[in-house]
CSV table of C-alpha atoms and ligand atoms in Angstrom, one decimal:
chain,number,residue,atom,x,y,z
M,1,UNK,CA,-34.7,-74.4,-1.6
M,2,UNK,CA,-36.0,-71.1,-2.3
M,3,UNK,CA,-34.5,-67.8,-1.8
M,4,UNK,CA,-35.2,-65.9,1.6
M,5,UNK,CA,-34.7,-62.6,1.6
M,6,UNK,CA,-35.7,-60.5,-1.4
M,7,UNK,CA,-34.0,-57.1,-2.2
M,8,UNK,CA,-34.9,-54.4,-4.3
M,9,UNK,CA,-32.1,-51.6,-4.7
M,10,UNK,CA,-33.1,-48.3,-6.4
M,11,UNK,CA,-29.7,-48.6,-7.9
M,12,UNK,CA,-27.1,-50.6,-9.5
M,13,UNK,CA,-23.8,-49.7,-7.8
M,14,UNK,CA,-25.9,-49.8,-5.0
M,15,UNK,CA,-27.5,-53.0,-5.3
M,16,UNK,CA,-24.3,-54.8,-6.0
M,17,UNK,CA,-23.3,-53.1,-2.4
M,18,UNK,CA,-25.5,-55.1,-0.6
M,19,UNK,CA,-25.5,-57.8,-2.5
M,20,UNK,CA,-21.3,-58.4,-1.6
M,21,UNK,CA,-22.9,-57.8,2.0
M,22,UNK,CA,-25.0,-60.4,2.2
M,23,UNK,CA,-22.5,-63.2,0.3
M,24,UNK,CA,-20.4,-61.9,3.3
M,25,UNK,CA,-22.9,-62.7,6.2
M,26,UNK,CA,-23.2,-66.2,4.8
M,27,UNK,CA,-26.4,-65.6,2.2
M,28,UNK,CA,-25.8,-66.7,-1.7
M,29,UNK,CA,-26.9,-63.9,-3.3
M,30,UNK,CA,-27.4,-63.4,-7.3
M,31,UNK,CA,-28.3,-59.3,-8.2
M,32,UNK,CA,-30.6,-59.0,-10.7
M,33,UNK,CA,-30.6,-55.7,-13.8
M,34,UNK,CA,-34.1,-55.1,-13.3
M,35,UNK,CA,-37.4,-56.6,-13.1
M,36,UNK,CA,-36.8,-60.5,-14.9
M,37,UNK,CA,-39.4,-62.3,-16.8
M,38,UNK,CA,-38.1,-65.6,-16.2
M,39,UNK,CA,-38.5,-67.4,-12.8
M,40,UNK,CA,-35.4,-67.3,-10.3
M,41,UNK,CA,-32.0,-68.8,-10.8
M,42,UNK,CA,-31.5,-72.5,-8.4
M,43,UNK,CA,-29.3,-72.2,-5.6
M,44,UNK,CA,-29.9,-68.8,-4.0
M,45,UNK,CA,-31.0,-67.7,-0.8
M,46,UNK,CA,-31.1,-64.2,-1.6
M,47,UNK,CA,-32.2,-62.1,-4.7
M,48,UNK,CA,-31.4,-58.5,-5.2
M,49,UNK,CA,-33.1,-56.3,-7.6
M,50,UNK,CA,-31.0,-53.9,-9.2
M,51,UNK,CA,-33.7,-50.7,-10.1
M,52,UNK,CA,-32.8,-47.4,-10.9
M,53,UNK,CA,-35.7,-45.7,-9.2
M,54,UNK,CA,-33.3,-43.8,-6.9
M,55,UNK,CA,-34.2,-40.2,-8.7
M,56,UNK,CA,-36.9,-41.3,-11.8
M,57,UNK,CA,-40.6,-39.7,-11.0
M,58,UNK,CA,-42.1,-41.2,-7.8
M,59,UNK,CA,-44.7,-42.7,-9.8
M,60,UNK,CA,-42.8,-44.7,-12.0
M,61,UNK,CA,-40.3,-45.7,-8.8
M,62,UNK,CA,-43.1,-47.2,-7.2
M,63,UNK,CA,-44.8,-49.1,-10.1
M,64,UNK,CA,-41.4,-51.2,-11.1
M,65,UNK,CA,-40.3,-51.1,-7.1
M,66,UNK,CA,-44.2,-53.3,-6.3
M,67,UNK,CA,-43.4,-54.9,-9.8
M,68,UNK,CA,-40.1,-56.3,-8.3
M,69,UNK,CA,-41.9,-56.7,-5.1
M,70,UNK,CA,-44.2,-59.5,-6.9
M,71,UNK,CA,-41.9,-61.3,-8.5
M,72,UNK,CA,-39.8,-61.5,-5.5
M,73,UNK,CA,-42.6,-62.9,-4.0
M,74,UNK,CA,-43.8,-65.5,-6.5
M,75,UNK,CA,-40.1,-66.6,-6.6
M,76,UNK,CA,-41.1,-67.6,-2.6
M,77,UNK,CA,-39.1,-65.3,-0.8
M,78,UNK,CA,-40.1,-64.6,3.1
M,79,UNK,CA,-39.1,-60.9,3.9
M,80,UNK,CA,-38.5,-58.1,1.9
M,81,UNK,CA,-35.6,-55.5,2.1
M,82,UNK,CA,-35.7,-51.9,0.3
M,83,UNK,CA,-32.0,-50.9,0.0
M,84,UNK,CA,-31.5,-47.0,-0.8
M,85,UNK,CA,-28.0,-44.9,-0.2
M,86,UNK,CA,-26.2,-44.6,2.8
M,87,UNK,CA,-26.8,-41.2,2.7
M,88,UNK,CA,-30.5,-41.1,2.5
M,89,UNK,CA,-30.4,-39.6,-1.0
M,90,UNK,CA,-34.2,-38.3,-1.9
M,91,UNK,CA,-36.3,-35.2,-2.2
M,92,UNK,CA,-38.7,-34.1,-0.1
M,93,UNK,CA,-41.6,-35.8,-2.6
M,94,UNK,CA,-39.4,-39.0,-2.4
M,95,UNK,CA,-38.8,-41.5,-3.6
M,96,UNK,CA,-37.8,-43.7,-0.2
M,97,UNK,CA,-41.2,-42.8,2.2
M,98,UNK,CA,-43.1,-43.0,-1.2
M,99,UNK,CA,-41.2,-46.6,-2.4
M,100,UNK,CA,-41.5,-47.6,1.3
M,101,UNK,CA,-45.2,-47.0,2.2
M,102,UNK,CA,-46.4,-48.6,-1.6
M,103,UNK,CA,-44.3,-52.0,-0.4
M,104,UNK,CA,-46.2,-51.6,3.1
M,105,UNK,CA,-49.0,-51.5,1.6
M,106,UNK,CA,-48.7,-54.5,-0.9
M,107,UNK,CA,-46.9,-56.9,2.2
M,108,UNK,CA,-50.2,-55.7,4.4
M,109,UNK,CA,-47.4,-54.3,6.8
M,110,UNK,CA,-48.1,-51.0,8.9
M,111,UNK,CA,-44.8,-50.6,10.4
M,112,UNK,CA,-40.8,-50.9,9.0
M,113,UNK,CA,-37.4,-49.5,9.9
M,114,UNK,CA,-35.7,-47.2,8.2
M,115,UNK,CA,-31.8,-47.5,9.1
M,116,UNK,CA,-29.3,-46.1,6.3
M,117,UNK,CA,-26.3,-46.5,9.0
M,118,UNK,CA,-23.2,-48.0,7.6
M,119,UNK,CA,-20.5,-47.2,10.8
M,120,UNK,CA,-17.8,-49.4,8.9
M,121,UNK,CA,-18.4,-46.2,5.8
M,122,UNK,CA,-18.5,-43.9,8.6
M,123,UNK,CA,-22.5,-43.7,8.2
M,124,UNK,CA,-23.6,-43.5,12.1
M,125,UNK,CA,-26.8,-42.5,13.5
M,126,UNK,CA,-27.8,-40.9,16.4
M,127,UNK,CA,-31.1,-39.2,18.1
M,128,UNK,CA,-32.2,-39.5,14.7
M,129,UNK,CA,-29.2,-37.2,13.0
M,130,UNK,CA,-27.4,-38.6,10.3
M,131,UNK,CA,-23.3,-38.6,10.5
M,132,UNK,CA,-21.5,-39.3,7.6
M,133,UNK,CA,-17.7,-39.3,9.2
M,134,UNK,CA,-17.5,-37.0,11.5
M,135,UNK,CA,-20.3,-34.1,10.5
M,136,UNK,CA,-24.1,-34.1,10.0
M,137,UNK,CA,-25.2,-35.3,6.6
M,138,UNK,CA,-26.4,-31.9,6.0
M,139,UNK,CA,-22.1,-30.6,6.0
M,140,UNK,CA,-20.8,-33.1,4.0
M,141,UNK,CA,-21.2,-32.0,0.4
M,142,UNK,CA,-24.3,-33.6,0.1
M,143,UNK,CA,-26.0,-30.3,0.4
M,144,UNK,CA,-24.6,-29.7,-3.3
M,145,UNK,CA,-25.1,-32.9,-4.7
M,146,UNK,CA,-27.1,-31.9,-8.2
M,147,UNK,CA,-29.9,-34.8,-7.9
M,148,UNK,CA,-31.0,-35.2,-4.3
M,149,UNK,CA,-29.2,-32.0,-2.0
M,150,UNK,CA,-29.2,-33.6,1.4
M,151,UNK,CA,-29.9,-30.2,3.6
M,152,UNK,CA,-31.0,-31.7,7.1
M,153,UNK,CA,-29.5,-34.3,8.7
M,154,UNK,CA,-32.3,-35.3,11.1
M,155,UNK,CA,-34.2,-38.3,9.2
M,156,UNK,CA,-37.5,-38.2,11.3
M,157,UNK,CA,-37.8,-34.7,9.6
M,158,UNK,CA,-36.6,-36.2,6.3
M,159,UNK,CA,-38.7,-39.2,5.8
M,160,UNK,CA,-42.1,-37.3,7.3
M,161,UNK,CA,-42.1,-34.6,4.6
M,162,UNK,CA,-42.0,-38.0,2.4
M,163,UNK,CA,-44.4,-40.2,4.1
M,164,UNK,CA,-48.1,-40.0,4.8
M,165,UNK,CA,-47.5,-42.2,8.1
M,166,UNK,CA,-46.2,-40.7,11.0
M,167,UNK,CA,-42.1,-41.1,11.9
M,168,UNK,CA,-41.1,-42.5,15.2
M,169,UNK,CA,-37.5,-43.1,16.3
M,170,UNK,CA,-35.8,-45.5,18.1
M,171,UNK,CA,-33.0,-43.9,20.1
M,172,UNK,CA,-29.3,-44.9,21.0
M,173,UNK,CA,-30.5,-45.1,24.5
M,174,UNK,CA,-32.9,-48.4,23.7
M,175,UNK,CA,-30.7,-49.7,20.6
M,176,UNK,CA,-27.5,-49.5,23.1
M,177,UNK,CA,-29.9,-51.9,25.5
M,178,UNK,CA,-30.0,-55.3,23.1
M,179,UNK,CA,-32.4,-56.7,20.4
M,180,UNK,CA,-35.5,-56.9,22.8
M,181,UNK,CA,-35.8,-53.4,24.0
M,182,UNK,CA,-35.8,-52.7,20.3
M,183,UNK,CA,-38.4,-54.7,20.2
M,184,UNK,CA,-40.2,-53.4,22.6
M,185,UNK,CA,-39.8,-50.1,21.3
M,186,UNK,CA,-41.3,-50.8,18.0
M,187,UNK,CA,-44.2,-52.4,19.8
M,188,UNK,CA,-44.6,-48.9,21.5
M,189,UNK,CA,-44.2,-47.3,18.5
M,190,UNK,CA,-46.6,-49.1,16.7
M,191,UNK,CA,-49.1,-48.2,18.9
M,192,UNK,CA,-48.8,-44.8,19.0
M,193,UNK,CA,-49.8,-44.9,15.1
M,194,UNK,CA,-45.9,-44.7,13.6
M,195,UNK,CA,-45.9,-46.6,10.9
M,196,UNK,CA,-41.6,-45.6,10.3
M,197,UNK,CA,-39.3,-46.2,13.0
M,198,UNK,CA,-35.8,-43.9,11.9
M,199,UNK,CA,-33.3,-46.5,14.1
M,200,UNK,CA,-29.8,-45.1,15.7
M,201,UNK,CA,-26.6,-46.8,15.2
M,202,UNK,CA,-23.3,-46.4,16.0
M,203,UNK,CA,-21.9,-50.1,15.4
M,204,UNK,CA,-22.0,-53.4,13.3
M,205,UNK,CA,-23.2,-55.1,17.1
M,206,UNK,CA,-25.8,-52.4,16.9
M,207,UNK,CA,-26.5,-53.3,13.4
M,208,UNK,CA,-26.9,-57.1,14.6
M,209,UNK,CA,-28.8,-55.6,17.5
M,210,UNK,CA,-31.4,-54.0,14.9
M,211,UNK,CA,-31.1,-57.3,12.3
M,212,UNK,CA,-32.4,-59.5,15.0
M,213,UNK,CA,-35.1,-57.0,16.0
M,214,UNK,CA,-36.5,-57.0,12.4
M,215,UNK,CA,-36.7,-61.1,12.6
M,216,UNK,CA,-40.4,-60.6,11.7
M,217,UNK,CA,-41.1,-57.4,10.2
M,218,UNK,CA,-42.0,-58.5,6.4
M,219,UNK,CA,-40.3,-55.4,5.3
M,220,UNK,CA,-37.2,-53.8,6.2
M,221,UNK,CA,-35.9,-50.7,4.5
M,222,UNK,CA,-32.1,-49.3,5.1
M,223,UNK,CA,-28.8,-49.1,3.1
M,224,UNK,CA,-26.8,-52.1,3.2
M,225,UNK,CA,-25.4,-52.2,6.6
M,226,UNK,CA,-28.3,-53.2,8.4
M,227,UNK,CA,-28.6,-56.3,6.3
M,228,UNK,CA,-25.4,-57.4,8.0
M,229,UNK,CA,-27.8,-58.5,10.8
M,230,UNK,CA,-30.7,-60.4,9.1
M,231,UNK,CA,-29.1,-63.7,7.4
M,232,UNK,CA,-28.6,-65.0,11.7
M,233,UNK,CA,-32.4,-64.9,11.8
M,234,UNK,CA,-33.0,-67.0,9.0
M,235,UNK,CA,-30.0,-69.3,10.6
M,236,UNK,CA,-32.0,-68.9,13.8
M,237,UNK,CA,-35.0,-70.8,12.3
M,238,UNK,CA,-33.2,-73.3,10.4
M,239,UNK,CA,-33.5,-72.3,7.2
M,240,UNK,CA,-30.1,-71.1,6.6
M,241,UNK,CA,-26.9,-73.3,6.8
M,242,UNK,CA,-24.6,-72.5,9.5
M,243,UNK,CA,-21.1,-72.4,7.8
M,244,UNK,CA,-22.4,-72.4,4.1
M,245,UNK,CA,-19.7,-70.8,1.5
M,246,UNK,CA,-22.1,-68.4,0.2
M,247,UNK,CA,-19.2,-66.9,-2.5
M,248,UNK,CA,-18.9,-69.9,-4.7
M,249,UNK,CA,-19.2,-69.5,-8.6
M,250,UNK,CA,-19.7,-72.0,-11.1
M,251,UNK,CA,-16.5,-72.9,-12.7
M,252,UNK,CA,-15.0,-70.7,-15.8
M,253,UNK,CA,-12.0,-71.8,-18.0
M,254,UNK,CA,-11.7,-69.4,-21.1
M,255,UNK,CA,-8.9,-66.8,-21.9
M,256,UNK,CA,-8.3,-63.8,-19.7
M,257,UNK,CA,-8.8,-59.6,-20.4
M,258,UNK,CA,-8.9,-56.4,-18.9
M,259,UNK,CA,-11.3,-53.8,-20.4
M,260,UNK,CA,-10.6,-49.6,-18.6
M,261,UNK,CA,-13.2,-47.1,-19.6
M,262,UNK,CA,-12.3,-45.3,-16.2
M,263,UNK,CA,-9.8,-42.3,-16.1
M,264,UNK,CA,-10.3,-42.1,-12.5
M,265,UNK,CA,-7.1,-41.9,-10.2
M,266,UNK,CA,-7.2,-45.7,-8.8
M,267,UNK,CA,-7.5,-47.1,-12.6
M,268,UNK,CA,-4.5,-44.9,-13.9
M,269,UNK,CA,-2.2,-46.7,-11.3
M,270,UNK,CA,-3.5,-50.0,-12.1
M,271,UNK,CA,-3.7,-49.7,-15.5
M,272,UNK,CA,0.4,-48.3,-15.4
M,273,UNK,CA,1.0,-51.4,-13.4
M,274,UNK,CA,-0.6,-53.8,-16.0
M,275,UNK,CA,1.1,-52.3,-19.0
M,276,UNK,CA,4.6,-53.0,-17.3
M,277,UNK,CA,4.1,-56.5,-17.9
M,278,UNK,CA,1.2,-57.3,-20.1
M,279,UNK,CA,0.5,-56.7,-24.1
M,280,UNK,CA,-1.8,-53.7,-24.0
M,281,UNK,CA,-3.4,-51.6,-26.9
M,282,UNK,CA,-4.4,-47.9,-26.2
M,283,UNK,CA,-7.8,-46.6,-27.9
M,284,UNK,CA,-7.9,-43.3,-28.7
M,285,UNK,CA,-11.4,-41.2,-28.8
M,286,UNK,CA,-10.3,-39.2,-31.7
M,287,UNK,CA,-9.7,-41.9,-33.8
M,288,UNK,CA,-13.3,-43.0,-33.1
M,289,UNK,CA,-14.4,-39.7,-34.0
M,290,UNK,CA,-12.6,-40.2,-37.3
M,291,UNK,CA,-14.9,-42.9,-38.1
M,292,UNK,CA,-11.8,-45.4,-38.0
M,293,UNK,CA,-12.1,-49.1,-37.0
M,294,UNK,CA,-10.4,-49.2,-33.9
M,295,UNK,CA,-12.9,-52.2,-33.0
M,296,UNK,CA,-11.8,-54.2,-35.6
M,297,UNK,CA,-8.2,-53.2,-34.7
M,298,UNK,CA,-8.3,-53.9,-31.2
M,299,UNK,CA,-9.4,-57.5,-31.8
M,300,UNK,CA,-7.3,-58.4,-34.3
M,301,UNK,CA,-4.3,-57.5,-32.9
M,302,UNK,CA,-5.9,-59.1,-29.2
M,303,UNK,CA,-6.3,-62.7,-31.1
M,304,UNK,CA,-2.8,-62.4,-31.8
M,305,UNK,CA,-1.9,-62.4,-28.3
M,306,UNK,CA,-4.6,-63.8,-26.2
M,307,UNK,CA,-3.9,-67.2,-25.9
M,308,UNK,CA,-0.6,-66.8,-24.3
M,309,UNK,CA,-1.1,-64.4,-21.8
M,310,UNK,CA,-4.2,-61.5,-20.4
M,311,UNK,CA,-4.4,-58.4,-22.6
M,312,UNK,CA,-5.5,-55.1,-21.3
M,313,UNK,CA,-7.5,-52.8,-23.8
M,314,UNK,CA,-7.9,-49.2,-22.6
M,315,UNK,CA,-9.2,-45.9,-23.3
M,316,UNK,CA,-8.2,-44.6,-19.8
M,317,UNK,CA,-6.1,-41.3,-19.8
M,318,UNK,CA,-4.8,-38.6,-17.8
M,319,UNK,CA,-7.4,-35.7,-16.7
M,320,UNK,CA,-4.9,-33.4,-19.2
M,321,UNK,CA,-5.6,-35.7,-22.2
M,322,UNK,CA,-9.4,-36.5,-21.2
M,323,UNK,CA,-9.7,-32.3,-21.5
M,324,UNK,CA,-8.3,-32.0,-25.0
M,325,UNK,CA,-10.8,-35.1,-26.1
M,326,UNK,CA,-13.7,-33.5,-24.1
M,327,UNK,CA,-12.9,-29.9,-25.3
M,328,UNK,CA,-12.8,-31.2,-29.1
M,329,UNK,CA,-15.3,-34.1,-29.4
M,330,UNK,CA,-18.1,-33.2,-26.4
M,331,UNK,CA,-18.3,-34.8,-22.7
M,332,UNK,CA,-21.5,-36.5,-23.6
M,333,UNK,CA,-20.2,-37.6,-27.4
M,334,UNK,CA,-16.5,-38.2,-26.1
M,335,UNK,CA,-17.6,-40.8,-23.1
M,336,UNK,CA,-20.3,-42.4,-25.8
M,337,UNK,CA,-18.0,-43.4,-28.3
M,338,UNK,CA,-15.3,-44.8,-25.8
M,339,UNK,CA,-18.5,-46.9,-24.2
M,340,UNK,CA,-19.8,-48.1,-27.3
M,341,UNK,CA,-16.3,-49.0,-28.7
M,342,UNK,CA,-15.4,-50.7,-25.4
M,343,UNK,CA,-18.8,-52.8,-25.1
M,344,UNK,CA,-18.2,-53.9,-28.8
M,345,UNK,CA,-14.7,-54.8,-27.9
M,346,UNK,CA,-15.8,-57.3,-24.8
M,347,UNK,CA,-18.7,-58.8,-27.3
M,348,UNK,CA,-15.4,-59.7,-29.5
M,349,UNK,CA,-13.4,-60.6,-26.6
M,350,UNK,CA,-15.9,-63.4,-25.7
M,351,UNK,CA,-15.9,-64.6,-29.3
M,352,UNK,CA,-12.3,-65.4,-29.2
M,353,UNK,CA,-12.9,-67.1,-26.0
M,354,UNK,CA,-12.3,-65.1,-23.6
M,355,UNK,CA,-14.0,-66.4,-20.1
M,356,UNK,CA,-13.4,-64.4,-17.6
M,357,UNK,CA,-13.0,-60.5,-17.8
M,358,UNK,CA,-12.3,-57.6,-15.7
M,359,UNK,CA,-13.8,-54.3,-16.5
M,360,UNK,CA,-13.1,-51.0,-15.0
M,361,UNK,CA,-15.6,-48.1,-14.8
M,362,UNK,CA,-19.2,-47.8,-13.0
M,363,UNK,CA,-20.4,-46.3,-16.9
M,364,UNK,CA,-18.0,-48.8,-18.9
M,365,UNK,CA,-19.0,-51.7,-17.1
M,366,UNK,CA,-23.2,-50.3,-17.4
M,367,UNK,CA,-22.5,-50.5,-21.2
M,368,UNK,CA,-20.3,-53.6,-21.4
M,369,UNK,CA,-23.4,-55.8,-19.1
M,370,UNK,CA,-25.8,-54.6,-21.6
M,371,UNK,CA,-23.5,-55.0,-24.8
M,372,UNK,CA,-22.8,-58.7,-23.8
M,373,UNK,CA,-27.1,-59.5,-22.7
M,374,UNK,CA,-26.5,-60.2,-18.9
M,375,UNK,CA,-29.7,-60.3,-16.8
M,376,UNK,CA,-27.9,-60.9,-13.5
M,377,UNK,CA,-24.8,-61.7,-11.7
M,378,UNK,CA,-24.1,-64.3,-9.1
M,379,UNK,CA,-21.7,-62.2,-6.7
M,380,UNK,CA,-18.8,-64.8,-6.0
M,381,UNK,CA,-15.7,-64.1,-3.7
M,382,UNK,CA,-14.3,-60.3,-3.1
M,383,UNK,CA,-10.9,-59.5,-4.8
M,384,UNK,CA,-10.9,-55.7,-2.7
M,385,UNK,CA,-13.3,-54.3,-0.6
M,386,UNK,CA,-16.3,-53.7,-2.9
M,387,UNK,CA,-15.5,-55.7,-6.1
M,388,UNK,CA,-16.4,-59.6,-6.3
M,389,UNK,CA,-15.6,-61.8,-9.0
M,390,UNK,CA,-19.4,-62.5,-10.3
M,391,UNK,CA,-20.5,-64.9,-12.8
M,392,UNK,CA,-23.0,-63.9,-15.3
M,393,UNK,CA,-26.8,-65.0,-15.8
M,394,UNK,CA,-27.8,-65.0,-19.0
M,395,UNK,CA,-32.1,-65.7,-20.6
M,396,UNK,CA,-32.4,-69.8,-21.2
M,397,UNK,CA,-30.4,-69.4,-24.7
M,398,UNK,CA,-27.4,-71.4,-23.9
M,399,UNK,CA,-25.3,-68.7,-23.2
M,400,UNK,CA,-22.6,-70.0,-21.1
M,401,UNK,CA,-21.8,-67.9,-18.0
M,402,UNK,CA,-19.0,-65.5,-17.8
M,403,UNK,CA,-16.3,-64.5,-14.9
M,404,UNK,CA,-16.5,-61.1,-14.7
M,405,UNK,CA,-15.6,-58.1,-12.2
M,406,UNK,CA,-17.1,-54.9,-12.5
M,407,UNK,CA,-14.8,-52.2,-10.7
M,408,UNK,CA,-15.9,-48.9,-10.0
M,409,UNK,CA,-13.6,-46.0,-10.4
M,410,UNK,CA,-11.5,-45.2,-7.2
M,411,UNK,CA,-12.2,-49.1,-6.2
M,412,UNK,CA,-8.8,-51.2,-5.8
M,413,UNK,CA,-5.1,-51.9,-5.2
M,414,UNK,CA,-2.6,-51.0,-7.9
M,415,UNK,CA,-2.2,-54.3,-8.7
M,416,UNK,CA,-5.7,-55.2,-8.8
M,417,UNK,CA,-6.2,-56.6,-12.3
M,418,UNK,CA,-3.0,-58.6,-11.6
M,419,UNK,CA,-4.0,-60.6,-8.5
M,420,UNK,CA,-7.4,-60.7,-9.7
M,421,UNK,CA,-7.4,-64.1,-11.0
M,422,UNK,CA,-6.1,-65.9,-8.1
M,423,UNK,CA,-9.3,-65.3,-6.4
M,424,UNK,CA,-11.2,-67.3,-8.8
M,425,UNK,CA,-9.2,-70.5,-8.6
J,501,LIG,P1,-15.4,-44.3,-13.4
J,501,LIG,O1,-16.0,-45.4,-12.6
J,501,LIG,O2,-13.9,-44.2,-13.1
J,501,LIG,O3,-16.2,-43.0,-13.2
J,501,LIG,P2,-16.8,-44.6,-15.9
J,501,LIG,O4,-16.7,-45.7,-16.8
J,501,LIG,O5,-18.1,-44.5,-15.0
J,501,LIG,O6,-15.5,-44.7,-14.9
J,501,LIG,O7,-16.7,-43.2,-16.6
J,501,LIG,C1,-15.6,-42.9,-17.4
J,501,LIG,C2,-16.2,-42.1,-18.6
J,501,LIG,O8,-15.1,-41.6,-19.3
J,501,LIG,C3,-16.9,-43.1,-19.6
J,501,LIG,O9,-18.0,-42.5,-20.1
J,501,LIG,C4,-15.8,-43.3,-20.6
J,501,LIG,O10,-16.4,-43.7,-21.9
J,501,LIG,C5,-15.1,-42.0,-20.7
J,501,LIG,N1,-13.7,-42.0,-21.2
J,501,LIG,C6,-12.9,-43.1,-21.0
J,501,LIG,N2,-11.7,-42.8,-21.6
J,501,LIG,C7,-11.8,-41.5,-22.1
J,501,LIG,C8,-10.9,-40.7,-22.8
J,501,LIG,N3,-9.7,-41.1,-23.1
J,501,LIG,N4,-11.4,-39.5,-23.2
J,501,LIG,C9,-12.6,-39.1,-22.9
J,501,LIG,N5,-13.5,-39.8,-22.3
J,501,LIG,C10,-13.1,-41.1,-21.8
């Protein structure tokens, strides 16, 4: 069977978002690092590529966005899904109308949602305003956001300052009133030349509402909410099984470590609660600013250990003692060497056999994927909201795959790289 639904995220974190989402509603899912040469992995039924065309120049957005666009298609997926933030983060030149309107274009499509509402993360819509908790978009802080300042919360405005085609919207009143007033609304829509329809939301059943009103628009666009909605119409039509276990990985034995790059407040506690029980080795910045081997250091003293029991390497430290290092070596230099010293590490890791690996940091886990060659992860059961184990897709050299769980930050329970490894069993 080939994959159904093909995604293309403008970014990683995000990607990996609604690829979790979709393992969730009953859709295997593998996530993609950008554009692949090769043809698509067996076994999936949806395909998400990870871009990071969120805040690049509009041009090049839209060239690797219809790139991934063809290849989703040759690998014979049916309808196509544009995944941006949950806040709506662009510019008034783009890139989501511009990204949106070249797919539109390609598919031969003159009409698709746009529907960043996430209630469950507090993202609502209504009467075409933006909420993220309880204010508008516009008072949330993502005014000041240094990339893409979110200043009005009404997407109809938003989106037709980016668009050539004209913004409708499709109100709480009709939404609140069941998939086929939807519908009907897009028909209505359509025909008044929109080409956008911005779509409230208040709910997940509003979110199912919307997912069953898209059953045969080849393009949808939104954050990952409303994708909570679509797998039912591919079950609709038979092409999806009913109770399929969509979070299934292929089997991993090997030996078991934690790699921290994060300092962030979530990571400290956890990384305090591993160290009570488990050997763990400390790298230090300025040593790698010395020029010292603490690679070389690191990994000799983990193959000392790492057959009895997980090991935890970490460069994680307290906001005082992250200062002092910044202050001395550099932010930009500082974070470098701990990433490069980190990704080396995990390469080493996997040569003394380690299978299955936790990382912690969005940045550290950016350098780590790239340090060990992985083209794409197959997103496998969640161990905390947010975080799946995944298993690694390598190119056709053998490579065999890898357990691994990328954690962002703040993400987690204090005793998340504890209980981990009970999910994958
Ligand atoms: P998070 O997801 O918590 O933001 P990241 O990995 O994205 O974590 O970012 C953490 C950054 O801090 C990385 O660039 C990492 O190399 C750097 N870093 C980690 N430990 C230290 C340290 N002890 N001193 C200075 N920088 C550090």
């Amino acid at each position: 069977m080939t994959a159904l639904l093909g995604c293309i995220a403008d970014d990683f974190t995000g990607g990996t978002d609604l690829a979790g989402m979709l393992v969730k509603a009953g859709m295997r899912t593998v996530q993609l690092i950008g554009v692949p040469e090769g043809p698509p992995p067996d076994d999936v039924d949806a395909v998400v590529i990870a871009l990071k065309s969120r805040t690049n120049p509009v041009e090049d957005a839209v060239a690797e966005s219809l790139a991934a666009l063809r290849w989703l298609r040759e690998a014979g997926c049916r309808q196509f899904y544009f995944k941006y933030c949950s806040t709506f983060d662009s510019t008034p030149r783009g890139n989501i109308g511009p990204v949106a309107e070249a797919l539109m274009q390609a598919l031969e499509t003159d009409f698709t949602i746009a529907c960043p509402a996430f209630p469950a993360n507090g993202r609502t819509l209504y009467k075409g305003n933006l909420f993220v908790g309880d204010v508008p978009l516009s008072e949330s802080g993502m005014h000041n956001h240094p990339l893409t300042p979110m200043t009005d919360a009404n997407l109809v405005r938003v989106l037709q300052q980016q668009a050539g085609r004209k913004v409708g919207l499709v109100d709480y009143a009709t939404v609140s009133r069941g998939d086929a007033a939807i519908r009907e609304r897009f028909t209505a829509l359509r025909q008044q030349g929109h080409g956008f329809a911005i779509v409230d939301a208040l709910s997940n059943a509003d979110l199912d509402a919307i997912g069953a009103a898209c059953a045969d628009l080849p393009l949808v666009t939104g954050g990952s909410g409303i994708a909570l909605g679509l797998p039912q119409n591919f079950r609709l039509r038979g092409l999806l099984a009913e109770n399929a276990v969509a979070d299934a990985l292929p089997k991993t034995g090997g030996l078991r470590a934690v790699i921290s790059g994060s300092c962030s407040m979530a990571t400290q506690r956890q990384v305090e609660v591993m160290r009570a029980s488990f050997p763990s080795f400390n790298i230090d910045p300025i040593q790698l600013a010395r020029g010292e081997d603490v690679v070389s250091a690191a990994l000799d003293w983990a193959g000392g250990r790492i057959a009895q029991q997980p090991v935890l390497i970490y460069a994680t430290a307290t906001p005082e003692a992250v200062r002092q290092v910044q202050a001395e070596l550099g932010v930009a230099h500082a974070g470098e060497l701990v990433e490069n010293a980190l990704a080396t590490i995990a390469r080493g890791l996997v040569l003394l056999g380690v299978g299955q690996m936790i990382v912690a940091g969005g940045e550290t886990s950016g350098a780590v994927v790239k340090a060990l060659g992985v083209k794409g992860l197959r997103i496998g059961p969640e161990i905390d909201p947010g975080v799946p184990w995944t298993s690694t897709l390598h190119d056709d050299d053998g490579t065999p795959p890898l357990a691994l769980a990328l954690k962002s930050g703040n993400f987690g329970s204090e005793d998340f790289f504890l209980k981990a490894w009970a999910r994958l069993q």
